[in-house]
């Protein structure tokens, strides 16, 4: 079923692309695009944008270190070799990769007046940013499904969420967006960019790119909306349904301590869901390319830098198992230090 769905999505996207460009454009390379784009970023701040470099670099490094610690901890500690932490490790890896696609370029542009990115570099950045971002939402829905199985079907949990099942779920979550984004990025590469080459953003976001095109982008905008429904809203719906069943099941637990323990395993995940979905639905789940650019840049900055920085703290402070593992590691390091 997954393969059939992917084939249908790819067929629809290619059809939209061909109908927009015409047969000759598919055969010949479209030469009406600039060799490079100018990324305005935060140029409206003038010379003050240099002051953003230090705080944003610190947030980026802390996000990288924090998510790396979670990945290493999940791999190294046998107590965390469970489906829940397998998906958590995948999510932390995605947070690192998503920030790497946009934030280093943004930081370097804060220190220079020559804020350019090559056309091919822009397309590559577009492809990986949206592929990785879509994958992160599918992983979040996998995490919700895992909690649903653990709380609502505890006796069958080991069978329903075997390692083979987890690997398949994660594999689909990684493969589907990367396949679906191929025709999407190709359609951008063959657009006519005849207005100018100035992108009013700090990375090659979708709406600013479409605003530069003089082609008819209505089919592409509809396809973007379909993609958002397929990867963002569908995974959000899976998460909502899973937690609907979880809440119903937990409320039937007679003891208050049992209810608290069940909800505590879901608290960090629910926080990630709220932060991730609210910002992304605001930015991308709507038709058309008319957006408030400054507001979108601010929200994109939050999702690209602040959210990856906060996620390791959310995952540790609201998760008793992770806190216990971290405390154990700290005690072990203190013991080694005393031994030296």
Coordinates of C-alpha atoms in Angstrom, one line a residue:
X1 CA 0.0 0.0 0.0
X2 CA 2.9 2.4 0.8
X3 CA 4.5 1.7 -2.6
X4 CA 1.2 2.3 -4.4
X5 CA 0.7 5.6 -2.5
X6 CA 4.2 6.8 -3.4
X7 CA 3.7 5.8 -7.0
X8 CA 0.4 7.8 -7.1
X9 CA 2.0 10.8 -5.5
X10 CA 5.0 10.8 -8.0
X11 CA 2.6 10.4 -11.0
X12 CA 0.4 13.3 -9.9
X13 CA 3.5 15.5 -9.3
X14 CA 5.1 14.7 -12.7
X15 CA 1.7 15.3 -14.4
X16 CA 1.4 18.7 -12.8
X17 CA 4.9 19.6 -13.8
X18 CA 4.5 18.5 -17.4
X19 CA 1.1 20.3 -17.8
X20 CA 2.6 23.5 -16.5
X21 CA 5.8 23.5 -18.5
X22 CA 4.7 21.8 -21.8
X23 CA 6.5 19.0 -23.5
X24 CA 9.4 21.0 -25.0
X25 CA 10.5 22.2 -21.5
X26 CA 10.8 18.7 -20.3
X27 CA 13.2 17.9 -23.1
X28 CA 15.2 21.1 -23.1
X29 CA 16.9 22.7 -20.2
X30 CA 15.2 26.0 -19.2
X31 CA 17.9 28.7 -19.4
X32 CA 15.7 31.5 -18.0
X33 CA 16.9 31.1 -14.4
X34 CA 19.7 33.0 -12.7
X35 CA 23.0 31.4 -12.0
X36 CA 22.7 32.5 -8.3
X37 CA 20.2 33.9 -5.9
X38 CA 20.7 36.7 -3.4
X39 CA 19.5 35.8 0.1
X40 CA 18.3 39.0 1.9
X41 CA 18.2 37.2 5.2
X42 CA 18.1 39.8 8.0
X43 CA 19.4 42.7 5.8
X44 CA 16.6 44.9 7.2
X45 CA 18.5 45.0 10.4
X46 CA 21.4 46.7 8.7
X47 CA 24.7 46.6 10.6
X48 CA 22.9 45.3 13.6
X49 CA 22.5 41.9 12.0
X50 CA 26.1 41.1 13.1
X51 CA 24.8 41.2 16.7
X52 CA 22.6 38.2 15.8
X53 CA 25.6 36.1 15.0
X54 CA 26.8 35.3 18.5
X55 CA 23.4 34.2 20.0
X56 CA 22.4 32.2 16.9
X57 CA 25.7 30.5 16.7
X58 CA 25.5 29.6 20.4
X59 CA 22.0 28.2 20.0
X60 CA 23.1 26.2 16.9
X61 CA 26.1 24.6 18.7
X62 CA 24.0 23.8 21.8
X63 CA 21.3 22.2 19.6
X64 CA 24.0 20.2 17.8
X65 CA 25.6 19.0 21.0
X66 CA 22.3 18.3 22.8
X67 CA 20.9 16.2 20.0
X68 CA 24.2 14.4 19.6
X69 CA 24.3 13.5 23.3
X70 CA 20.8 12.0 23.0
X71 CA 21.9 9.9 19.9
X72 CA 25.0 8.7 21.7
X73 CA 23.1 7.9 24.8
X74 CA 20.4 5.9 23.0
X75 CA 23.1 3.9 21.2
X76 CA 25.4 3.3 24.2
X77 CA 22.9 2.6 26.9
X78 CA 21.1 -0.8 26.8
X79 CA 18.2 0.5 28.9
X80 CA 17.3 2.8 26.0
X81 CA 17.3 0.0 23.4
X82 CA 13.5 0.2 23.0
X83 CA 11.2 1.3 20.2
X84 CA 10.4 4.6 21.9
X85 CA 14.1 5.6 22.1
X86 CA 14.9 4.2 18.7
X87 CA 12.4 6.7 17.2
X88 CA 13.7 9.4 19.6
X89 CA 17.3 8.9 18.3
X90 CA 16.0 9.2 14.7
X91 CA 14.2 12.4 15.6
X92 CA 17.3 13.9 17.2
X93 CA 19.4 13.0 14.1
X94 CA 16.8 14.7 11.9
X95 CA 17.0 17.8 14.1
X96 CA 20.7 18.0 13.5
X97 CA 20.4 17.5 9.8
X98 CA 17.6 20.0 9.3
X99 CA 19.5 22.7 11.0
X100 CA 22.7 21.9 9.0
X101 CA 20.8 22.5 5.7
X102 CA 20.0 26.2 6.5
X103 CA 21.6 27.5 9.6
X104 CA 25.4 27.5 8.7
X105 CA 24.7 29.4 5.5
X106 CA 22.5 31.9 7.5
X107 CA 25.3 32.4 10.0
X108 CA 27.9 33.0 7.4
X109 CA 25.6 35.5 5.6
X110 CA 25.3 37.5 8.8
X111 CA 29.0 38.4 8.6
X112 CA 29.1 39.4 4.9
X113 CA 27.4 41.7 2.5
X114 CA 27.7 39.2 -0.4
X115 CA 24.8 37.0 0.5
X116 CA 24.5 34.7 -2.5
X117 CA 23.8 31.0 -3.1
X118 CA 24.2 29.3 -6.5
X119 CA 21.1 28.1 -8.3
X120 CA 22.1 24.4 -7.9
X121 CA 22.9 25.0 -4.2
X122 CA 19.5 26.6 -3.7
X123 CA 17.8 23.5 -5.3
X124 CA 19.8 21.1 -3.1
X125 CA 19.1 23.1 0.0
X126 CA 15.4 23.2 -0.9
X127 CA 15.3 19.4 -1.5
X128 CA 17.0 18.4 1.8
X129 CA 15.3 20.9 4.0
X130 CA 11.8 19.8 3.0
X131 CA 12.6 16.1 2.7
X132 CA 14.2 16.0 6.2
X133 CA 11.5 18.2 7.7
X134 CA 8.7 15.9 6.3
X135 CA 10.6 12.9 7.6
X136 CA 10.6 14.4 11.1
X137 CA 6.8 14.6 11.2
X138 CA 6.5 11.0 10.1
X139 CA 8.9 10.0 12.9
X140 CA 6.7 12.0 15.4
X141 CA 3.7 10.0 14.2
X142 CA 5.7 6.8 14.6
X143 CA 6.5 7.8 18.2
X144 CA 2.7 8.4 18.9
X145 CA 1.9 5.0 17.4
X146 CA 4.5 3.4 19.7
X147 CA 3.0 5.1 22.8
X148 CA -0.5 3.9 21.6
X149 CA 0.7 0.3 21.4
X150 CA 2.6 0.5 24.7
X151 CA -0.3 1.9 26.7
X152 CA -3.4 0.5 24.9
X153 CA -2.0 -3.0 24.0
X154 CA 0.7 -3.7 26.6
X155 CA 0.5 -7.5 26.4
X156 CA 1.0 -7.5 22.7
X157 CA 3.4 -4.6 22.6
X158 CA 6.5 -6.7 22.1
X159 CA 4.9 -8.4 19.0
X160 CA 3.2 -5.3 17.5
X161 CA 6.3 -3.1 17.9
X162 CA 9.1 -5.6 17.1
X163 CA 12.4 -4.4 15.8
X164 CA 11.4 -5.4 12.3
X165 CA 8.3 -3.3 12.5
X166 CA 10.2 -0.3 13.9
X167 CA 12.8 -0.5 11.2
X168 CA 10.1 -0.6 8.5
X169 CA 8.2 2.3 10.0
X170 CA 11.4 4.4 10.2
X171 CA 12.4 3.3 6.7
X172 CA 9.1 4.5 5.2
X173 CA 9.4 7.7 7.2
X174 CA 12.8 8.4 5.6
X175 CA 12.2 7.1 2.1
X176 CA 8.7 8.6 1.3
X177 CA 9.6 12.3 1.6
X178 CA 12.9 11.9 -0.2
X179 CA 11.1 10.2 -3.1
X180 CA 8.2 12.6 -3.2
X181 CA 10.4 15.6 -3.2
X182 CA 12.3 14.6 -6.4
X183 CA 9.6 15.8 -8.8
X184 CA 8.9 18.8 -6.5
X185 CA 12.4 20.1 -6.7
X186 CA 12.6 19.3 -10.4
X187 CA 9.6 21.5 -11.0
X188 CA 11.3 24.4 -9.2
X189 CA 14.4 23.9 -11.4
X190 CA 12.4 24.3 -14.6
X191 CA 10.4 27.4 -13.6
X192 CA 11.0 30.7 -15.4
X193 CA 12.6 33.1 -12.9
X194 CA 12.2 36.3 -14.8
X195 CA 11.3 38.8 -12.0
X196 CA 14.6 39.0 -10.2
X197 CA 17.0 36.8 -8.2
X198 CA 16.5 38.2 -4.7
X199 CA 15.0 35.8 -2.2
X200 CA 13.6 37.7 0.9
X201 CA 14.6 34.9 3.3
X202 CA 17.6 33.4 4.9
X203 CA 17.3 30.1 3.0
X204 CA 15.6 28.8 -0.2
X205 CA 12.1 28.6 1.1
X206 CA 9.2 27.6 -1.1
X207 CA 7.0 30.7 -1.1
X208 CA 9.9 33.2 -1.8
X209 CA 11.0 31.0 -4.8
X210 CA 7.5 30.9 -6.2
X211 CA 7.2 34.7 -5.9
X212 CA 10.2 35.1 -8.2
X213 CA 8.7 33.0 -11.0
X214 CA 6.7 34.4 -13.9
X215 CA 5.4 30.9 -14.7
X216 CA 1.9 29.8 -13.8
X217 CA 2.5 28.2 -10.4
X218 CA -1.1 27.3 -9.5
X219 CA -0.6 23.6 -10.1
X220 CA 2.6 23.6 -8.1
X221 CA 0.9 25.4 -5.3
X222 CA -1.9 22.8 -5.3
X223 CA 0.7 20.0 -5.3
X224 CA 2.5 21.7 -2.4
X225 CA -0.8 21.7 -0.5
X226 CA -1.3 18.0 -1.3
X227 CA 2.2 17.2 0.0
X228 CA 1.5 19.1 3.2
X229 CA -1.7 17.1 3.6
X230 CA 0.2 13.9 2.9
X231 CA 3.1 14.4 5.3
X232 CA 2.1 17.0 7.9
X233 CA -1.6 16.8 8.4
X234 CA -1.8 13.0 7.9
X235 CA 0.9 12.4 10.5
X236 CA -0.8 14.9 12.8
X237 CA -4.1 13.0 12.4
X238 CA -2.4 9.7 13.3
X239 CA -0.9 11.4 16.4
X240 CA -4.3 12.9 17.4
X241 CA -6.1 9.6 17.0
X242 CA -3.3 7.7 18.9
X243 CA -3.5 10.1 21.8
X244 CA -7.3 10.0 21.8
X245 CA -7.1 6.3 22.5
X246 CA -4.3 6.8 25.0
X247 CA -6.3 9.3 27.0
X248 CA -9.3 7.1 27.0
X249 CA -7.2 4.1 28.2
X250 CA -5.3 6.0 30.9
X251 CA -8.5 7.5 32.4
X252 CA -9.7 3.9 33.0
X253 CA -6.6 3.2 35.2
X254 CA -7.9 3.1 38.8
X255 CA -4.9 4.4 40.6
X256 CA -3.7 8.0 40.4
X257 CA 0.0 6.9 40.4
X258 CA -0.7 4.6 37.4
X259 CA -2.3 7.4 35.5
X260 CA 0.6 9.7 36.2
X261 CA 3.2 7.2 35.1
X262 CA 1.3 6.5 31.9
X263 CA 1.0 10.2 31.1
X264 CA 4.6 11.0 32.0
X265 CA 5.9 8.8 29.2
X266 CA 3.9 10.9 26.7
X267 CA 4.6 14.4 28.1
X268 CA 7.8 15.1 26.2
X269 CA 6.5 13.8 23.0
X270 CA 3.3 15.9 23.2
X271 CA 5.4 19.0 23.8
X272 CA 7.4 18.2 20.6
X273 CA 4.2 17.6 18.7
X274 CA 2.7 21.0 19.7
X275 CA 5.9 23.0 18.9
X276 CA 6.6 21.2 15.6
X277 CA 3.1 21.0 14.1
X278 CA 1.9 24.5 15.2
X279 CA 4.7 26.3 13.4
X280 CA 4.8 24.1 10.3
X281 CA 1.0 24.2 9.8
X282 CA 1.2 28.0 10.1
X283 CA 4.0 28.3 7.5
X284 CA 3.1 25.6 4.9
X285 CA -0.4 24.1 5.1
X286 CA -2.2 26.7 3.0
X287 CA -2.8 27.4 -0.6
X288 CA -1.3 30.3 -2.4
X289 CA 2.1 32.1 -2.3
X290 CA 1.0 35.4 -0.6
X291 CA 2.7 35.3 2.8
X292 CA 3.8 37.9 5.4
X293 CA 7.5 37.5 4.7
X294 CA 8.9 39.0 7.9
X295 CA 6.5 36.9 10.1
X296 CA 7.4 33.8 8.1
X297 CA 11.1 34.5 8.5
X298 CA 10.7 34.8 12.3
X299 CA 8.7 31.6 12.6
X300 CA 11.2 29.8 10.3
X301 CA 14.1 31.0 12.5
X302 CA 12.3 29.6 15.6
X303 CA 11.8 26.2 13.9
X304 CA 15.4 26.1 12.5
X305 CA 17.3 27.3 15.6
X306 CA 15.3 27.6 18.8
X307 CA 13.2 24.4 18.5
X308 CA 16.2 22.1 17.9
X309 CA 17.9 23.8 20.9
X310 CA 14.9 23.3 23.2
X311 CA 14.1 19.7 22.2
X312 CA 17.0 18.0 24.1
X313 CA 15.9 19.9 27.3
X314 CA 12.3 18.9 26.7
X315 CA 13.3 15.3 26.2
X316 CA 15.5 15.2 29.3
X317 CA 13.6 17.3 31.8
X318 CA 10.2 15.6 31.1
X319 CA 11.5 12.1 30.8
X320 CA 12.4 10.2 33.9
X321 CA 14.2 7.4 32.1
X322 CA 16.5 9.7 30.2
X323 CA 17.1 11.7 33.4
X324 CA 18.1 8.6 35.3
X325 CA 20.5 7.5 32.5
X326 CA 22.1 11.0 32.4
X327 CA 22.5 11.0 36.2
X328 CA 24.1 7.6 36.1
X329 CA 26.5 8.7 33.4
X330 CA 27.4 11.8 35.5
X331 CA 28.0 9.7 38.6
X332 CA 30.2 7.4 36.5
X333 CA 32.2 10.4 35.2
X334 CA 32.6 11.7 38.7
X335 CA 33.9 8.3 39.8
X336 CA 36.4 8.2 37.0
X337 CA 37.6 11.7 37.8
X338 CA 38.1 10.8 41.5
X339 CA 40.0 7.7 40.4
X340 CA 42.4 9.8 38.4

